């Protein structure tokens, strides 16, 4: 019973850590701008929309989609290198174990 509990503890802790890392890294990909606050009346929202320049309103989604921060680049690199390294090492160790078993 104790070994079964211990064997589930590490994967659960790793899954919780990965979930926390994913949730805390969300702002690296989009930026840290807050969503616009909803006004009390609908009329105030329309007036503020008309107060913005046309170029800013039309290109805002494009500018946001192209805003890639340095943290996002590092997140992509780390999230590719670490799992691939783990899989390569796992493959090499399993092949070594199979080769030793054949002899």
CSV table of C-alpha atoms in Angstrom, one decimal:
chain,number,residue,atom,x,y,z
A,1,UNK,CA,0.0,0.0,0.0
A,2,UNK,CA,2.8,2.4,0.9
A,3,UNK,CA,4.7,1.7,-2.3
A,4,UNK,CA,1.5,2.2,-4.4
A,5,UNK,CA,0.9,5.6,-2.7
A,6,UNK,CA,4.6,6.5,-3.2
A,7,UNK,CA,4.5,5.5,-6.9
A,8,UNK,CA,1.5,7.8,-7.5
A,9,UNK,CA,2.9,10.7,-5.5
A,10,UNK,CA,5.7,11.6,-8.0
A,11,UNK,CA,3.5,11.6,-11.2
A,12,UNK,CA,0.8,13.6,-9.4
A,13,UNK,CA,3.3,16.2,-8.2
A,14,UNK,CA,4.8,16.5,-11.7
A,15,UNK,CA,1.4,16.9,-13.2
A,16,UNK,CA,0.5,19.7,-10.7
A,17,UNK,CA,3.9,21.4,-11.4
A,18,UNK,CA,3.3,21.2,-15.2
A,19,UNK,CA,-0.2,22.6,-14.8
A,20,UNK,CA,1.1,25.5,-12.7
A,21,UNK,CA,3.8,26.2,-15.3
A,22,UNK,CA,1.4,26.2,-18.2
A,23,UNK,CA,-1.1,28.5,-16.4
A,24,UNK,CA,1.6,31.0,-15.3
A,25,UNK,CA,3.2,31.1,-18.7
A,26,UNK,CA,0.1,32.2,-20.6
A,27,UNK,CA,1.0,35.9,-20.6
A,28,UNK,CA,4.3,35.1,-22.3
A,29,UNK,CA,2.6,34.3,-25.6
A,30,UNK,CA,0.0,37.1,-25.8
A,31,UNK,CA,1.3,39.9,-23.6
A,32,UNK,CA,0.2,41.1,-20.3
A,33,UNK,CA,-2.5,43.5,-21.4
A,34,UNK,CA,-5.8,43.3,-19.5
A,35,UNK,CA,-9.1,43.0,-21.3
A,36,UNK,CA,-11.1,46.2,-21.6
A,37,UNK,CA,-13.4,46.9,-18.7
A,38,UNK,CA,-17.1,46.7,-19.4
A,39,UNK,CA,-18.9,50.0,-18.9
A,40,UNK,CA,-22.1,50.5,-17.0
A,41,UNK,CA,-24.0,51.6,-20.1
A,42,UNK,CA,-23.8,50.5,-23.7
A,43,UNK,CA,-23.6,54.0,-24.9
A,44,UNK,CA,-20.3,54.7,-23.1
A,45,UNK,CA,-18.8,51.6,-24.8
A,46,UNK,CA,-19.7,52.9,-28.2
A,47,UNK,CA,-18.3,56.4,-27.6
A,48,UNK,CA,-15.0,55.0,-26.4
A,49,UNK,CA,-14.8,52.8,-29.5
A,50,UNK,CA,-15.3,55.7,-31.8
A,51,UNK,CA,-12.6,57.7,-29.9
A,52,UNK,CA,-9.8,55.3,-31.0
A,53,UNK,CA,-8.0,55.8,-34.3
A,54,UNK,CA,-9.2,53.5,-37.1
A,55,UNK,CA,-5.7,52.0,-37.7
A,56,UNK,CA,-5.5,50.9,-34.1
A,57,UNK,CA,-8.9,49.2,-34.1
A,58,UNK,CA,-8.4,47.4,-37.4
A,59,UNK,CA,-4.8,46.2,-36.7
A,60,UNK,CA,-5.1,45.4,-33.1
A,61,UNK,CA,-5.7,41.6,-33.5
A,62,UNK,CA,-2.8,41.4,-36.0
A,63,UNK,CA,-0.5,43.4,-33.6
A,64,UNK,CA,-1.5,41.1,-30.8
A,65,UNK,CA,-1.0,37.9,-32.8
A,66,UNK,CA,2.6,39.0,-33.8
A,67,UNK,CA,3.6,40.0,-30.3
A,68,UNK,CA,6.0,37.2,-29.3
A,69,UNK,CA,8.0,37.9,-26.3
A,70,UNK,CA,11.4,36.5,-25.3
A,71,UNK,CA,9.8,34.4,-22.6
A,72,UNK,CA,7.7,32.7,-25.3
A,73,UNK,CA,10.7,31.8,-27.4
A,74,UNK,CA,12.4,30.3,-24.3
A,75,UNK,CA,9.2,28.4,-23.4
A,76,UNK,CA,9.1,26.9,-26.9
A,77,UNK,CA,12.7,25.9,-26.7
A,78,UNK,CA,12.5,24.4,-23.2
A,79,UNK,CA,9.2,22.6,-23.9
A,80,UNK,CA,10.8,20.9,-26.9
A,81,UNK,CA,14.3,20.2,-25.7
A,82,UNK,CA,13.5,18.6,-22.3
A,83,UNK,CA,10.8,16.1,-23.5
A,84,UNK,CA,12.9,15.2,-26.5
A,85,UNK,CA,16.0,14.6,-24.4
A,86,UNK,CA,14.0,12.5,-22.0
A,87,UNK,CA,12.6,10.4,-24.8
A,88,UNK,CA,16.0,9.9,-26.5
A,89,UNK,CA,17.6,8.8,-23.2
A,90,UNK,CA,14.7,6.5,-22.5
A,91,UNK,CA,15.0,4.9,-25.9
A,92,UNK,CA,18.8,4.4,-25.5
A,93,UNK,CA,18.4,2.9,-22.1
A,94,UNK,CA,15.8,0.5,-23.3
A,95,UNK,CA,17.8,-0.6,-26.3
A,96,UNK,CA,20.9,-1.1,-24.0
A,97,UNK,CA,18.7,-3.3,-21.6
A,98,UNK,CA,17.4,-5.3,-24.6
A,99,UNK,CA,20.9,-5.8,-25.9
A,100,UNK,CA,22.2,-7.0,-22.5
A,101,UNK,CA,19.3,-9.4,-22.2
A,102,UNK,CA,20.1,-11.0,-25.5
A,103,UNK,CA,23.7,-11.9,-24.6
